[in-house]
Amino acid sequence: MADYDFDVLVIGSGPGGYVAAIRAAQLGLKTACVESRETLGGTCLNVGCIPSKALLHASELYDEAANGKLAKLGIKVQVELDLEQMHAQRRDAVQGLTGGIAFLFKKNKVEWIKGRAAFTAADTVQVGDRSVRAKNIVIATGSSVTPLPGVEVDQKVVVDSTGALELAKVPGTMVVIGGGVIGLELGSVWKRLGAKVTVVEYLDQILPGFDGEVRKEANKIFRKQGIEFKLGTKVTGVSVAGDTATLTLEPAAGGAAETIEADAVLVSIGRRPNTDGLALDKAGLTVNQRGQVEIDHDFRTSVAGIWAIGDVVPGPMLAHKAEDEGIAVAENIAGLTGIVNHDVIPSVVYTAPEIAGVGLTEEVARERGEIKVGKFPMLANSRAKTNHEPDGFVKIIADAKTDRVLGVWIIASVGGTMIAQAAQAMEFGATSEDIAYTCHAHPTHSEAIKEAAMAVTGKPIHM
Ligand code: FAD
Ligand code: NAI
């Protein structure tokens, strides 16, 4: 190894970085991972996927108990919210899982270098007073909240996603700026716990990037749940006096401004790649217009020996995408063939019901060629109906000539679990007929996928 300290140095220990480091070590490479946070696991484990799901799960159960849903099943309960305990179990989940990564690092002999890394040369980074030289460096620095110009996040009245996980009391009113994934998930949490929630979205529909019909139906369901939406509206200013925020809203298309007040404001207008302070220029690297590090098919940057994965590179900002890229980059560094099929990355919004999709939207598929579409409502699925979960549908988009499945979209209570089957089928190049002739256990929500596949050629049984 000549005078290198490591074969592989990974910068960032999120789902991209920690997975890359573990796989590199498993492949016999001497590996270290630099992390500037106190704990491992990145955005996902510390302030993202895991704590948000902890609150989504708990608040969903609270909602079922407090708002008559359990009573409908013959279960009478006296309900009281213990928000402190709800937060405690969230912190517990985070602590357990971040500690788990530290254990896996030890087990796989990955050295955890604590501190912030900055390049001093293409093969060297400085961390505190330590200079570390590595044959391969993987940039996995992730992303952070995009600020809204002129709006100051104080993490008390005006919060970002991290602050919205920590609110010490349920706000009476909450305005969510941005009807994307974070706004809908965390907006749902506080709505269920009692806040009156209004989502202000710049575009004319929520959930950009999702299938058009799914976006519309999801919006309808959230409205039915009591969340208010102001679509086609932009926030042009937020001022805070005491415990109250005043927001100025303007129609995106122009027109008269209005103001609304809120006890809490969540700014969730997207995330941007983390490259500040990395001194990429010292390594001979630049970023693109969106601030991302560009890579080729094998996750190589333009500089030999430097690789990049996860939220800091182009593509959806999703933990499982980062993880798969982590495995692939380590395998490529080890001289194996690491591949990620970016056409088959599922996406899930963990609201109730869950909203999930994989592959092409109907709009994009139609632009590319002739398609057939099969749809099946959850209302006609025996298990969903029995469980009083009538909202949503499964939609399968297939190529009109070859019948190959191009996209699957689901709104269902367990849509996030159901989508795995669709992703696997697409990874294997399945036709809608393959899915229709696969035996699905009864009674399961997944039977709706089989029926939607049958509907592609016009023959569902239960509709
Ligand atoms: P990150 O997880 O962002 O990790 C990067 C790490 O690098 C950070 O810990 C950072 O401290 C460290 N770092 C940065 N610069 C340096 C440096 N110079 N030196 C040392 N360390 C550095 N995705 C899903 O798929 N499912 C979900 O349910 C989901 N829920 C989410 C909920 C919320 C509220 C948020 C904010 C995000 C959510 N995401 C979810 C997105 C997911 O968290 C990200 O896609 C994922 O964490 C990206 O992984 P990563 O490894 O690229 O980067
Ligand atoms: P997002 O990109 O999903 O949504 C942001 C929304 O804000 C968009 O609809 C956009 O049109 C709107 N917007 C932008 N500026 C606005 C303004 N001034 N006024 C009103 N609306 C405005 O971003 P979000 O929700 O912040 O999430 C960031 C990332 O985190 C996403 O890319 C997502 O992939 C990831 N994430 C994934 C989760 C999951 O997989 N379940 C959960 C949470 C986050």
Coordinates of C-alpha atoms and ligand atoms in Angstrom, one line a residue:
M1 CA 0.0 0.0 0.0
A2 CA 3.1 2.2 -0.2
D3 CA 2.6 5.2 2.0
Y4 CA -1.2 5.3 1.9
D5 CA -2.9 5.3 5.3
F6 CA -6.0 3.5 3.8
D7 CA -7.2 1.8 0.7
V8 CA -10.5 3.5 1.1
L9 CA -11.4 6.7 3.0
V10 CA -15.2 7.5 3.0
I11 CA -16.2 11.1 3.9
G12 CA -19.6 10.9 5.6
S13 CA -21.3 8.1 7.5
G14 CA -24.9 8.4 6.2
P15 CA -26.6 5.4 4.5
G16 CA -24.3 5.9 1.5
G17 CA -21.0 6.3 3.4
Y18 CA -21.4 3.7 6.2
V19 CA -22.6 1.0 3.8
A20 CA -19.7 1.8 1.4
A21 CA -17.2 1.6 4.3
I22 CA -18.6 -1.7 5.6
R23 CA -18.7 -3.3 2.1
A24 CA -15.1 -2.1 1.3
A25 CA -13.9 -3.6 4.6
Q26 CA -15.8 -6.8 3.9
L27 CA -13.9 -7.0 0.6
G28 CA -10.6 -6.9 2.4
L29 CA -9.7 -3.2 1.9
K30 CA -8.2 -1.1 4.8
T31 CA -11.0 1.4 5.3
A32 CA -11.8 4.5 7.4
C33 CA -14.9 6.7 7.5
V34 CA -14.8 10.4 8.6
E35 CA -17.9 11.8 10.3
S36 CA -18.3 15.3 11.7
R37 CA -21.5 14.5 13.7
E38 CA -21.3 13.0 17.2
T39 CA -23.0 9.8 16.0
L40 CA -22.8 7.7 12.8
G41 CA -25.7 7.2 10.4
G42 CA -26.0 10.6 8.7
T43 CA -29.2 12.5 8.1
C44 CA -31.2 9.3 7.7
L45 CA -30.6 7.8 11.2
N46 CA -30.1 11.0 13.2
V47 CA -32.6 13.5 11.9
G48 CA -34.3 11.9 8.8
C49 CA -35.9 8.6 7.9
I50 CA -35.7 7.0 11.4
P51 CA -36.9 9.7 13.8
S52 CA -39.6 10.8 11.3
K53 CA -40.9 7.3 11.1
A54 CA -40.8 6.9 14.9
L55 CA -43.1 9.9 15.1
L56 CA -45.2 8.8 12.2
H57 CA -45.8 5.4 13.7
A58 CA -46.6 6.7 17.2
S59 CA -48.8 9.6 16.0
E60 CA -50.7 7.2 13.7
L61 CA -51.5 5.0 16.7
Y62 CA -52.5 8.0 18.7
D63 CA -54.8 9.2 15.9
E64 CA -56.4 5.8 15.7
A65 CA -57.1 5.8 19.5
A66 CA -58.0 9.4 19.9
N67 CA -60.2 9.9 16.8
G68 CA -62.6 7.1 17.1
K69 CA -60.9 4.6 14.7
L70 CA -60.3 2.0 17.4
A71 CA -63.8 2.6 18.8
K72 CA -65.1 1.6 15.4
L73 CA -63.4 -1.8 15.8
G74 CA -65.0 -2.2 19.3
I75 CA -62.0 -1.0 21.3
K76 CA -62.8 1.7 23.8
V77 CA -59.9 3.6 25.3
Q78 CA -59.3 6.8 27.3
V79 CA -56.6 8.6 25.4
E80 CA -54.0 11.0 26.7
L81 CA -51.0 12.3 24.7
D82 CA -47.7 12.0 26.4
L83 CA -45.5 13.9 24.0
E84 CA -42.4 13.6 26.1
Q85 CA -42.6 9.8 26.0
M86 CA -43.3 10.0 22.2
H87 CA -40.1 12.0 21.8
A88 CA -38.2 9.7 24.2
Q89 CA -39.1 6.6 22.1
R90 CA -38.0 8.5 19.0
R91 CA -34.6 9.4 20.6
D92 CA -34.3 5.8 21.8
A93 CA -34.7 4.5 18.2
V94 CA -32.1 6.9 16.9
Q95 CA -29.7 6.0 19.7
G96 CA -30.1 2.3 19.2
L97 CA -29.6 2.4 15.4
T98 CA -26.7 4.9 15.4
G99 CA -25.0 2.8 18.1
G100 CA -25.6 -0.2 15.9
I101 CA -23.5 1.4 13.1
A102 CA -20.7 2.0 15.5
F103 CA -20.9 -1.7 16.5
L104 CA -20.8 -2.7 12.8
F105 CA -17.8 -0.5 12.2
K106 CA -15.9 -2.2 15.0
K107 CA -17.0 -5.6 13.9
N108 CA -15.8 -5.0 10.3
K109 CA -12.7 -3.1 11.4
V110 CA -13.7 0.2 9.8
E111 CA -11.8 3.1 11.6
W112 CA -14.2 5.9 12.5
I113 CA -12.3 9.2 12.2
K114 CA -14.2 11.9 14.2
G115 CA -14.2 15.4 12.7
R116 CA -14.7 17.3 9.5
A117 CA -12.8 16.4 6.4
A118 CA -11.4 18.9 3.9
F119 CA -9.3 18.0 0.9
T120 CA -5.6 19.2 0.8
A121 CA -4.8 17.2 -2.3
A122 CA -6.6 14.6 -4.6
D123 CA -5.5 11.8 -2.3
T124 CA -5.3 13.5 1.1
V125 CA -7.8 15.0 3.5
Q126 CA -7.2 17.0 6.7
V127 CA -9.4 16.0 9.7
G128 CA -8.5 18.3 12.7
D129 CA -4.8 18.0 13.1
R130 CA -4.6 14.7 11.3
S131 CA -3.7 14.4 7.6
V132 CA -5.0 11.2 6.1
R133 CA -3.9 9.8 2.7
A134 CA -5.9 7.2 0.9
K135 CA -5.7 5.4 -2.4
N136 CA -9.5 5.9 -2.9
I137 CA -11.7 8.6 -1.4
V138 CA -15.5 8.3 -1.5
I139 CA -17.4 11.6 -1.1
A140 CA -20.7 10.7 0.7
T141 CA -21.4 14.0 2.4
G142 CA -25.1 14.0 1.8
S143 CA -27.4 17.0 1.8
S144 CA -28.9 19.7 4.1
V145 CA -32.1 21.7 4.2
T146 CA -32.5 24.3 1.5
P147 CA -33.1 27.7 3.1
L148 CA -35.9 29.9 1.9
P149 CA -34.4 33.4 1.2
G150 CA -35.5 35.9 3.7
V151 CA -36.9 33.3 6.1
E152 CA -34.9 32.7 9.3
V153 CA -35.2 29.3 10.8
D154 CA -35.0 29.8 14.6
Q155 CA -36.0 26.1 15.4
K156 CA -38.7 27.5 17.8
V157 CA -41.4 29.1 15.8
V158 CA -39.9 28.7 12.3
V159 CA -38.5 25.2 12.0
D160 CA -36.9 22.9 9.4
S161 CA -37.3 19.2 9.4
T162 CA -34.9 18.7 12.3
G163 CA -36.8 21.3 14.5
A164 CA -40.1 19.8 13.5
L165 CA -39.0 16.5 15.0
E166 CA -38.3 18.2 18.3
L167 CA -41.4 20.5 19.0
A168 CA -41.9 20.4 22.7
K169 CA -45.7 21.0 22.4
V170 CA -48.3 20.5 19.8
P171 CA -48.8 23.8 18.0
G172 CA -52.3 25.1 17.7
T173 CA -51.7 26.0 14.0
M174 CA -48.9 25.0 11.7
V175 CA -48.1 26.2 8.2
V176 CA -46.0 23.9 6.1
I177 CA -44.1 25.6 3.3
G178 CA -43.7 23.0 0.5
G179 CA -46.0 20.1 -0.2
G180 CA -43.2 17.6 -0.8
V181 CA -42.4 14.4 1.1
I182 CA -41.1 16.1 4.3
G183 CA -44.0 18.6 4.4
L184 CA -46.6 15.8 4.1
E185 CA -44.9 13.4 6.5
L186 CA -44.2 15.9 9.3
G187 CA -47.4 17.9 8.6
S188 CA -49.3 14.6 9.1
V189 CA -47.5 13.9 12.4
W190 CA -48.6 17.3 14.0
K191 CA -52.0 17.2 12.4
R192 CA -52.7 13.8 14.0
L193 CA -51.5 15.1 17.4
G194 CA -54.0 18.0 17.2
A195 CA -52.5 20.9 15.1
K196 CA -54.5 22.7 12.4
V197 CA -52.2 22.2 9.5
T198 CA -52.1 24.3 6.2
V199 CA -49.7 23.3 3.4
V200 CA -48.6 26.1 1.1
E201 CA -47.3 24.7 -2.2
Y202 CA -45.8 26.7 -5.0
L203 CA -46.8 24.3 -7.8
D204 CA -50.4 23.6 -8.7
Q205 CA -50.2 20.1 -7.1
I206 CA -48.4 18.4 -4.2
L207 CA -45.6 15.7 -4.5
P208 CA -43.7 16.7 -7.6
G209 CA -42.1 13.8 -9.4
F210 CA -45.0 11.4 -8.5
D211 CA -47.6 10.1 -11.0
G212 CA -50.2 12.8 -11.8
E213 CA -53.2 10.7 -10.8
V214 CA -51.5 9.7 -7.6
R215 CA -50.7 13.4 -6.7
K216 CA -54.3 14.4 -7.3
E217 CA -55.8 11.4 -5.3
A218 CA -53.3 11.9 -2.5
N219 CA -54.2 15.6 -2.2
K220 CA -57.9 14.6 -2.0
I221 CA -57.2 12.1 0.8
F222 CA -55.1 14.6 2.8
R223 CA -57.9 17.2 2.5
K224 CA -60.4 14.6 3.7
Q225 CA -58.1 14.1 6.7
G226 CA -58.4 17.8 7.5
I227 CA -55.1 19.2 6.2
E228 CA -55.7 22.4 4.3
F229 CA -53.8 23.2 1.1
K230 CA -53.0 26.4 -0.7
L231 CA -51.7 25.3 -4.0
G232 CA -50.1 27.5 -6.7
T233 CA -49.1 29.8 -3.8
K234 CA -45.7 31.0 -2.8
V235 CA -44.5 32.3 0.6
T236 CA -42.8 35.6 0.1
G237 CA -42.0 36.5 3.7
V238 CA -42.3 35.2 7.3
S239 CA -42.0 37.5 10.3
V240 CA -42.1 36.4 13.9
A241 CA -43.4 38.4 16.9
G242 CA -43.2 36.5 20.2
D243 CA -44.7 33.0 19.7
T244 CA -46.5 33.8 16.5
A245 CA -45.4 33.9 12.9
T246 CA -47.1 35.9 10.2
L247 CA -46.6 34.6 6.6
T248 CA -47.1 36.6 3.5
L249 CA -48.5 34.5 0.6
E250 CA -48.8 35.4 -3.0
P251 CA -50.5 33.5 -5.9
A252 CA -47.6 31.9 -7.9
A253 CA -49.3 33.3 -11.1
G254 CA -49.3 36.8 -9.6
G255 CA -52.1 38.7 -7.8
A256 CA -53.0 40.1 -4.4
A257 CA -51.0 39.0 -1.4
E258 CA -52.6 37.7 1.8
T259 CA -51.2 37.1 5.3
I260 CA -51.8 34.1 7.6
E261 CA -50.7 33.5 11.2
A262 CA -49.3 30.3 12.7
D263 CA -47.8 29.0 15.9
A264 CA -45.3 27.0 14.0
V265 CA -43.9 27.2 10.4
L266 CA -42.1 24.2 8.8
V267 CA -39.8 25.1 6.0
S268 CA -39.6 22.0 3.7
I269 CA -38.8 23.2 0.2
G270 CA -36.1 20.7 -0.6
R271 CA -32.5 19.7 0.2
R272 CA -29.2 20.7 -1.3
P273 CA -25.9 18.8 -1.5
N274 CA -23.2 19.3 1.2
T275 CA -19.9 20.4 -0.3
D276 CA -19.2 23.5 1.8
G277 CA -15.9 23.3 3.6
L278 CA -14.8 20.2 1.7
A279 CA -12.2 22.3 -0.3
L280 CA -13.1 20.3 -3.5
D281 CA -10.8 22.7 -5.5
K282 CA -7.8 21.3 -3.7
A283 CA -8.7 18.0 -5.2
G284 CA -9.3 19.4 -8.6
L285 CA -13.1 18.9 -8.4
T286 CA -15.9 21.3 -9.2
V287 CA -19.7 21.0 -8.7
N288 CA -22.4 21.4 -11.3
Q289 CA -25.1 24.1 -11.3
R290 CA -27.1 22.3 -8.7
G291 CA -24.1 22.0 -6.4
Q292 CA -23.8 18.3 -7.0
V293 CA -20.6 16.3 -7.6
E294 CA -20.9 14.7 -11.1
I295 CA -20.1 11.1 -11.5
D296 CA -20.0 8.5 -14.3
H297 CA -21.8 5.1 -14.4
D298 CA -19.3 3.6 -12.0
F299 CA -19.5 6.5 -9.4
R300 CA -16.1 7.9 -10.5
T301 CA -15.7 11.7 -10.4
S302 CA -13.6 13.5 -12.9
V303 CA -10.5 13.0 -10.7
A304 CA -8.9 9.5 -10.6
G305 CA -9.3 7.8 -7.2
I306 CA -12.1 10.1 -6.0
W307 CA -15.7 8.6 -6.1
A308 CA -19.0 10.0 -5.0
I309 CA -22.4 8.6 -4.0
G310 CA -25.7 9.4 -2.3
D311 CA -27.5 12.8 -1.9
V312 CA -24.3 14.7 -3.0
V313 CA -24.6 13.3 -6.6
P314 CA -27.5 13.7 -9.1
G315 CA -30.6 11.5 -8.6
P316 CA -33.3 11.1 -6.0
M317 CA -32.3 11.9 -2.5
L318 CA -33.2 8.6 -0.9
A319 CA -31.5 6.5 1.7
H320 CA -31.9 3.2 -0.2
K321 CA -30.5 4.7 -3.3
A322 CA -27.5 5.9 -1.3
E323 CA -27.1 2.5 0.3
D324 CA -27.1 0.6 -3.0
E325 CA -24.6 3.1 -4.4
G326 CA -22.5 2.5 -1.3
I327 CA -22.3 -1.2 -2.0
A328 CA -21.7 -0.7 -5.8
V329 CA -18.9 1.9 -5.3
A330 CA -17.1 -0.4 -2.8
E331 CA -17.3 -3.3 -5.3
N332 CA -16.0 -1.1 -8.1
I333 CA -13.1 0.1 -6.0
A334 CA -12.3 -3.6 -5.2
G335 CA -12.2 -4.4 -8.9
L336 CA -15.6 -6.1 -9.0
T337 CA -18.6 -4.9 -11.0
G338 CA -20.9 -2.7 -8.9
I339 CA -24.1 -1.6 -10.6
V340 CA -27.2 0.3 -9.5
N341 CA -30.3 0.2 -11.8
H342 CA -31.4 3.8 -11.4
D343 CA -34.5 3.1 -13.4
V344 CA -35.9 1.0 -10.6
I345 CA -35.6 3.0 -7.4
P346 CA -38.8 2.9 -5.3
S347 CA -40.0 6.0 -3.5
V348 CA -42.4 6.0 -0.5
V349 CA -44.2 8.7 1.4
Y350 CA -44.9 7.2 4.9
T351 CA -48.2 8.9 5.5
A352 CA -51.5 7.1 6.1
P353 CA -52.2 5.7 3.6
E354 CA -48.7 5.3 2.2
I355 CA -47.9 6.6 -1.2
A356 CA -45.4 4.6 -3.3
G357 CA -44.1 4.4 -6.8
V358 CA -41.4 2.9 -8.9
G359 CA -40.4 3.4 -12.5
L360 CA -42.1 5.8 -14.9
T361 CA -45.1 8.0 -14.2
E362 CA -48.0 7.6 -16.7
E363 CA -47.2 11.1 -18.1
V364 CA -43.5 10.2 -18.9
A365 CA -44.4 6.7 -20.1
R366 CA -47.0 8.2 -22.5
E367 CA -44.4 10.7 -23.9
R368 CA -42.0 7.8 -24.6
G369 CA -44.4 5.5 -26.5
E370 CA -47.7 3.5 -26.5
I371 CA -48.8 2.2 -23.1
K372 CA -51.5 0.2 -21.4
V373 CA -52.7 1.1 -17.9
G374 CA -54.4 -1.2 -15.3
K375 CA -55.9 0.2 -12.1
F376 CA -57.5 -1.5 -9.1
P377 CA -59.1 0.4 -6.2
M378 CA -58.2 -0.6 -2.6
L379 CA -61.9 -0.4 -1.9
A380 CA -62.4 -3.6 -3.9
N381 CA -59.5 -5.4 -2.1
S382 CA -61.0 -7.7 0.6
R383 CA -58.3 -7.1 3.2
A384 CA -58.2 -3.3 2.9
K385 CA -62.0 -3.3 3.0
T386 CA -62.1 -5.5 6.1
N387 CA -59.5 -3.3 7.8
H388 CA -61.5 -0.2 7.0
E389 CA -58.7 1.1 4.7
P390 CA -60.7 2.0 1.6
D391 CA -58.5 4.8 0.3
G392 CA -56.2 4.5 -2.7
F393 CA -55.5 2.2 -5.6
V394 CA -52.8 0.3 -7.5
K395 CA -51.9 1.4 -11.0
I396 CA -49.6 -0.5 -13.3
I397 CA -48.2 1.0 -16.5
A398 CA -47.0 -1.4 -19.2
D399 CA -45.6 -1.1 -22.7
A400 CA -48.5 -1.6 -25.1
K401 CA -46.4 -3.9 -27.4
T402 CA -44.1 -5.9 -25.1
D403 CA -46.4 -5.8 -22.0
R404 CA -43.2 -5.1 -20.0
V405 CA -44.0 -3.2 -16.7
L406 CA -42.7 0.4 -16.9
G407 CA -44.1 1.8 -13.7
V408 CA -46.2 0.9 -10.6
W409 CA -47.9 3.4 -8.4
I410 CA -49.7 2.6 -5.1
I411 CA -51.8 4.5 -2.5
A412 CA -52.6 2.0 0.2
S413 CA -52.1 1.6 4.0
V414 CA -49.1 -0.7 3.4
G415 CA -48.1 0.7 0.0
G416 CA -44.4 1.1 1.1
T417 CA -44.2 -2.7 1.7
M418 CA -46.2 -3.6 -1.4
I419 CA -43.9 -1.6 -3.7
A420 CA -41.0 -4.0 -3.1
Q421 CA -42.8 -6.7 -5.1
A422 CA -43.2 -4.3 -8.0
A423 CA -39.6 -3.2 -7.9
Q424 CA -38.4 -6.8 -7.9
A425 CA -40.7 -7.7 -10.8
M426 CA -39.4 -4.7 -12.8
E427 CA -35.8 -5.6 -12.0
F428 CA -36.5 -9.1 -13.5
G429 CA -38.1 -7.4 -16.6
A430 CA -41.6 -8.7 -15.7
T431 CA -44.6 -8.2 -18.0
S432 CA -48.0 -7.4 -16.5
E433 CA -49.0 -10.9 -17.4
D434 CA -46.2 -12.3 -15.2
I435 CA -47.6 -10.4 -12.2
A436 CA -51.2 -11.4 -13.1
Y437 CA -50.3 -15.1 -13.1
T438 CA -48.2 -15.0 -9.9
C439 CA -50.1 -16.5 -7.0
H440 CA -50.7 -13.9 -4.3
A441 CA -51.7 -14.9 -0.7
H442 CA -55.3 -14.2 0.3
P443 CA -56.4 -12.0 2.0
T444 CA -53.6 -9.4 1.5
H445 CA -53.4 -5.9 0.2
S446 CA -50.9 -7.2 -2.4
E447 CA -53.7 -8.9 -4.2
A448 CA -54.5 -5.4 -5.5
I449 CA -51.2 -5.5 -7.5
K450 CA -52.3 -8.8 -9.1
E451 CA -55.7 -7.4 -9.9
A452 CA -54.2 -4.2 -11.3
A453 CA -51.9 -6.3 -13.5
M454 CA -55.0 -8.3 -14.7
A455 CA -56.7 -4.9 -15.4
V456 CA -53.8 -4.0 -17.8
T457 CA -55.4 -6.5 -20.3
G458 CA -58.9 -5.8 -19.0
K459 CA -59.8 -8.7 -16.9
P460 CA -59.7 -8.1 -13.1
I461 CA -61.9 -10.5 -11.1
H462 CA -63.2 -8.3 -8.2
M463 CA -64.3 -5.3 -10.1
Ligands
FAD1 P1 -26.4 11.8 4.7 O1 -27.3 10.8 5.3 O2 -26.8 13.2 4.6 O3 -25.0 11.7 5.4 C1 -23.9 12.5 5.2 C2 -23.0 12.6 6.4 O4 -21.8 13.2 6.0 C3 -23.6 13.4 7.5 O5 -23.7 12.7 8.7 C4 -22.7 14.6 7.6 O6 -22.5 15.0 8.9 C5 -21.4 14.0 7.0 N1 -20.5 15.0 6.5 C6 -20.8 16.0 5.6 N2 -19.7 16.7 5.2 C7 -18.7 16.2 5.9 C8 -17.3 16.4 6.0 N3 -16.7 17.4 5.3 N4 -16.6 15.7 6.9 C9 -17.1 14.7 7.6 N5 -18.4 14.4 7.6 C10 -19.2 15.1 6.7 N6 -35.0 8.8 2.6 C11 -35.6 7.6 2.5 O7 -35.2 6.9 1.6 N7 -36.7 7.3 3.3 C12 -37.1 8.1 4.2 O8 -38.1 7.7 4.9 C13 -36.5 9.3 4.4 N8 -37.0 10.2 5.3 C14 -36.4 11.4 5.5 C15 -36.9 12.3 6.5 C16 -36.3 13.5 6.7 C17 -36.9 14.4 7.7 C18 -35.1 13.9 5.9 C19 -34.5 15.2 6.2 C20 -34.6 13.0 5.0 C21 -35.3 11.8 4.7 N9 -34.8 10.9 3.8 C22 -35.4 9.7 3.6 C23 -33.6 11.2 2.9 C24 -32.4 10.5 3.4 O9 -32.2 10.9 4.8 C25 -31.2 10.8 2.6 O10 -31.5 10.5 1.2 C26 -30.0 10.0 3.0 O11 -29.7 10.2 4.3 C27 -28.8 10.3 2.1 O12 -27.7 9.6 2.5 P2 -26.2 10.1 2.3 O13 -25.3 9.0 2.8 O14 -26.0 10.5 0.9 O15 -26.0 11.4 3.2
NAI2 P1 -39.4 18.1 -2.0 O1 -38.5 18.4 -3.1 O2 -39.9 16.7 -1.8 O3 -40.6 19.1 -1.9 C1 -40.4 20.5 -1.8 C2 -41.7 21.2 -2.2 O4 -41.6 22.5 -1.9 C3 -41.9 21.1 -3.7 O5 -43.2 20.6 -3.9 C4 -41.7 22.5 -4.2 O6 -42.5 22.8 -5.3 C5 -42.1 23.3 -3.0 N1 -41.6 24.7 -2.9 C6 -40.4 25.1 -3.2 N2 -40.2 26.4 -2.9 C7 -41.4 26.8 -2.4 C8 -41.9 28.1 -1.9 N3 -41.1 29.2 -1.8 N4 -43.2 28.1 -1.5 C9 -44.0 27.0 -1.5 N5 -43.6 25.8 -1.9 C10 -42.3 25.7 -2.4 O7 -38.5 18.4 -0.7 P2 -38.6 18.0 0.9 O8 -40.0 17.7 1.2 O9 -38.0 19.2 1.6 O10 -37.7 16.8 1.0 C11 -36.3 16.8 0.6 C12 -35.8 15.5 0.2 O11 -35.8 14.6 1.3 C13 -36.7 14.9 -0.9 O12 -35.9 14.9 -2.1 C14 -36.9 13.5 -0.5 O13 -36.5 12.6 -1.4 C15 -36.2 13.3 0.8 N6 -37.1 12.7 1.8 C16 -37.6 11.4 1.5 C17 -38.5 10.9 2.3 C18 -39.1 9.5 2.0 O14 -38.5 8.9 1.2 N7 -40.1 9.1 2.6 C19 -39.0 11.5 3.5 C20 -38.5 12.9 3.7 C21 -37.6 13.4 2.8

